[in-house]
mmCIF file of C-alpha atoms in Angstrom:
data_model
loop_
_atom_site.group_PDB
_atom_site.id
_atom_site.type_symbol
_atom_site.label_atom_id
_atom_site.label_comp_id
_atom_site.label_asym_id
_atom_site.label_seq_id
_atom_site.Cartn_x
_atom_site.Cartn_y
_atom_site.Cartn_z
ATOM 1 C CA UNK A 572 -21.092 13.149 6.430
ATOM 2 C CA UNK A 573 -23.934 14.600 8.821
ATOM 3 C CA UNK A 574 -24.931 14.453 12.546
ATOM 4 C CA UNK A 575 -28.117 14.184 14.685
ATOM 5 C CA UNK A 576 -28.988 17.504 15.600
ATOM 6 C CA UNK A 577 -30.506 16.387 18.760
ATOM 7 C CA UNK A 578 -27.529 14.162 20.002
ATOM 8 C CA UNK A 579 -25.074 14.386 17.920
ATOM 9 C CA UNK A 580 -24.515 11.153 16.246
ATOM 10 C CA UNK A 581 -23.600 10.539 12.709
ATOM 11 C CA UNK A 582 -26.435 9.641 10.912
ATOM 12 C CA UNK A 583 -26.833 6.822 8.378
ATOM 13 C CA UNK A 584 -27.674 6.428 4.976
ATOM 14 C CA UNK A 585 -30.577 4.198 4.728
ATOM 15 C CA UNK A 586 -32.954 3.035 1.834
ATOM 16 C CA UNK A 587 -37.030 3.422 1.299
ATOM 17 C CA UNK A 588 -39.278 2.644 -1.659
ATOM 18 C CA UNK A 589 -39.325 0.633 -4.327
ATOM 19 C CA UNK A 590 -36.154 -0.976 -5.231
ATOM 20 C CA UNK A 591 -34.420 1.555 -2.703
ATOM 21 C CA UNK A 592 -34.903 4.473 -4.760
ATOM 22 C CA UNK A 593 -35.522 7.083 -1.579
ATOM 23 C CA UNK A 594 -32.968 7.771 0.646
ATOM 24 C CA UNK A 595 -33.224 9.213 4.419
ATOM 25 C CA UNK A 596 -30.605 9.445 6.676
ATOM 26 C CA UNK A 597 -31.408 8.214 10.288
ATOM 27 C CA UNK A 598 -29.983 8.527 13.651
ATOM 28 C CA UNK A 599 -28.892 5.111 15.237
ATOM 29 C CA UNK A 600 -29.285 6.082 18.731
ATOM 30 C CA UNK A 601 -32.776 8.495 18.676
ATOM 31 C CA UNK A 602 -34.466 7.759 15.593
ATOM 32 C CA UNK A 603 -34.384 11.007 14.276
ATOM 33 C CA UNK A 604 -34.775 10.788 10.614
ATOM 34 C CA UNK A 605 -34.123 13.453 7.451
ATOM 35 C CA UNK A 606 -34.781 12.979 4.252
ATOM 36 C CA UNK A 607 -31.728 12.622 1.832
ATOM 37 C CA UNK A 608 -30.914 15.533 -0.114
ATOM 38 C CA UNK A 609 -28.899 13.430 -2.545
ATOM 39 C CA UNK A 610 -31.162 11.130 -5.053
ATOM 40 C CA UNK A 611 -28.427 8.422 -5.212
ATOM 41 C CA UNK A 612 -25.465 7.632 -2.637
ATOM 42 C CA UNK A 613 -21.813 8.000 -2.895
ATOM 43 C CA UNK A 614 -19.432 5.469 -1.892
ATOM 44 C CA UNK A 615 -16.035 6.491 -1.052
ATOM 45 C CA UNK A 616 -13.513 3.224 -0.850
ATOM 46 C CA UNK A 617 -9.700 3.739 0.566
ATOM 47 C CA UNK A 618 -7.499 2.198 -1.827
ATOM 48 C CA UNK A 619 -5.949 -1.502 -0.418
ATOM 49 C CA UNK A 620 -2.400 -1.317 0.226
ATOM 50 C CA UNK A 621 -1.106 -4.325 -0.946
ATOM 51 C CA UNK A 622 1.424 -5.723 2.175
ATOM 52 C CA UNK A 623 4.835 -5.974 0.866
ATOM 53 C CA UNK A 624 7.209 -8.248 2.979
ATOM 54 C CA UNK A 625 10.741 -6.336 3.988
ATOM 55 C CA UNK A 626 13.913 -7.822 3.224
ATOM 56 C CA UNK A 627 16.269 -6.822 5.570
ATOM 57 C CA UNK A 628 19.873 -6.290 3.766
ATOM 58 C CA UNK A 629 23.187 -6.112 5.795
ATOM 59 C CA UNK A 630 25.582 -4.068 4.099
ATOM 60 C CA UNK A 631 29.845 -5.187 3.610
ATOM 61 C CA UNK A 632 30.175 -2.174 6.826
ATOM 62 C CA UNK A 633 27.428 -3.454 9.027
ATOM 63 C CA UNK A 634 28.894 -7.162 8.089
ATOM 64 C CA UNK A 635 32.382 -6.278 9.541
ATOM 65 C CA UNK A 636 31.038 -4.633 12.999
ATOM 66 C CA UNK A 637 31.715 -7.455 15.478
ATOM 67 C CA UNK A 638 29.046 -6.537 17.818
ATOM 68 C CA UNK A 639 26.416 -8.703 17.295
ATOM 69 C CA UNK A 640 25.950 -11.810 19.221
ATOM 70 C CA UNK A 641 27.625 -15.367 18.020
ATOM 71 C CA UNK A 642 25.988 -18.842 18.548
ATOM 72 C CA UNK A 643 27.415 -22.091 18.325
ATOM 73 C CA UNK A 644 25.358 -23.610 15.395
ATOM 74 C CA UNK A 645 26.680 -25.430 12.377
ATOM 75 C CA UNK A 646 27.218 -22.879 9.045
ATOM 76 C CA UNK A 647 25.170 -25.173 6.224
ATOM 77 C CA UNK A 648 27.815 -24.192 3.543
ATOM 78 C CA UNK A 649 31.441 -24.609 5.313
ATOM 79 C CA UNK A 650 30.367 -26.390 8.405
ATOM 80 C CA UNK A 651 31.463 -23.855 10.890
ATOM 81 C CA UNK A 652 30.154 -23.821 14.587
ATOM 82 C CA UNK A 653 30.140 -20.371 14.605
ATOM 83 C CA UNK A 654 27.391 -17.660 13.555
ATOM 84 C CA UNK A 655 26.096 -14.327 14.641
ATOM 85 C CA UNK A 656 22.420 -13.955 15.182
ATOM 86 C CA UNK A 657 19.719 -11.390 15.110
ATOM 87 C CA UNK A 658 16.167 -11.220 14.873
ATOM 88 C CA UNK A 659 13.630 -9.406 12.919
ATOM 89 C CA UNK A 660 9.840 -9.018 12.463
ATOM 90 C CA UNK A 661 9.570 -10.219 9.018
ATOM 91 C CA UNK A 662 6.117 -11.095 8.989
ATOM 92 C CA UNK A 663 3.221 -10.053 10.923
ATOM 93 C CA UNK A 664 3.124 -8.589 14.454
ATOM 94 C CA UNK A 665 1.202 -11.440 16.143
ATOM 95 C CA UNK A 666 3.682 -14.002 14.418
ATOM 96 C CA UNK A 667 6.593 -14.966 16.059
ATOM 97 C CA UNK A 668 10.176 -13.432 14.453
ATOM 98 C CA UNK A 669 12.829 -14.749 11.937
ATOM 99 C CA UNK A 670 16.587 -15.523 13.330
ATOM 100 C CA UNK A 671 19.031 -14.936 10.692
ATOM 101 C CA UNK A 672 22.505 -16.748 11.303
ATOM 102 C CA UNK A 673 25.827 -15.242 9.330
ATOM 103 C CA UNK A 674 28.590 -17.302 9.463
ATOM 104 C CA UNK A 675 32.020 -16.117 11.309
ATOM 105 C CA UNK A 676 34.143 -18.187 8.968
ATOM 106 C CA UNK A 677 32.611 -17.954 5.244
ATOM 107 C CA UNK A 678 30.168 -15.039 5.369
ATOM 108 C CA UNK A 679 26.909 -17.078 4.367
ATOM 109 C CA UNK A 680 23.864 -15.974 5.898
ATOM 110 C CA UNK A 681 20.841 -18.239 6.520
ATOM 111 C CA UNK A 682 17.411 -17.756 8.179
ATOM 112 C CA UNK A 683 15.189 -20.258 11.007
ATOM 113 C CA UNK A 684 11.708 -19.255 11.296
ATOM 114 C CA UNK A 685 10.680 -19.802 15.003
#
């Protein structure tokens, strides 16, 4: 990466000549131009990290702690009308949270997308 000696902006690589055989570095701000010392450009790409979906696991210890709020909702497993509830941001920040429920009677856990 090189910078313009006149204004300090980063110089941009441009191809000139037949088939882009000559390269110059040009300032997008003031127009300063200098012949590139390299005969071919080097392109550096950052490796893309695959986005993985997080899975939230509540262990036995956490499950026994009765500090989570409860709501009146029917358990699809046993029909009990009370469940612990918590929210987790499982998708992108611009999307709504996922609401998780755990039955207070049988411990069955399910989720609801908001």
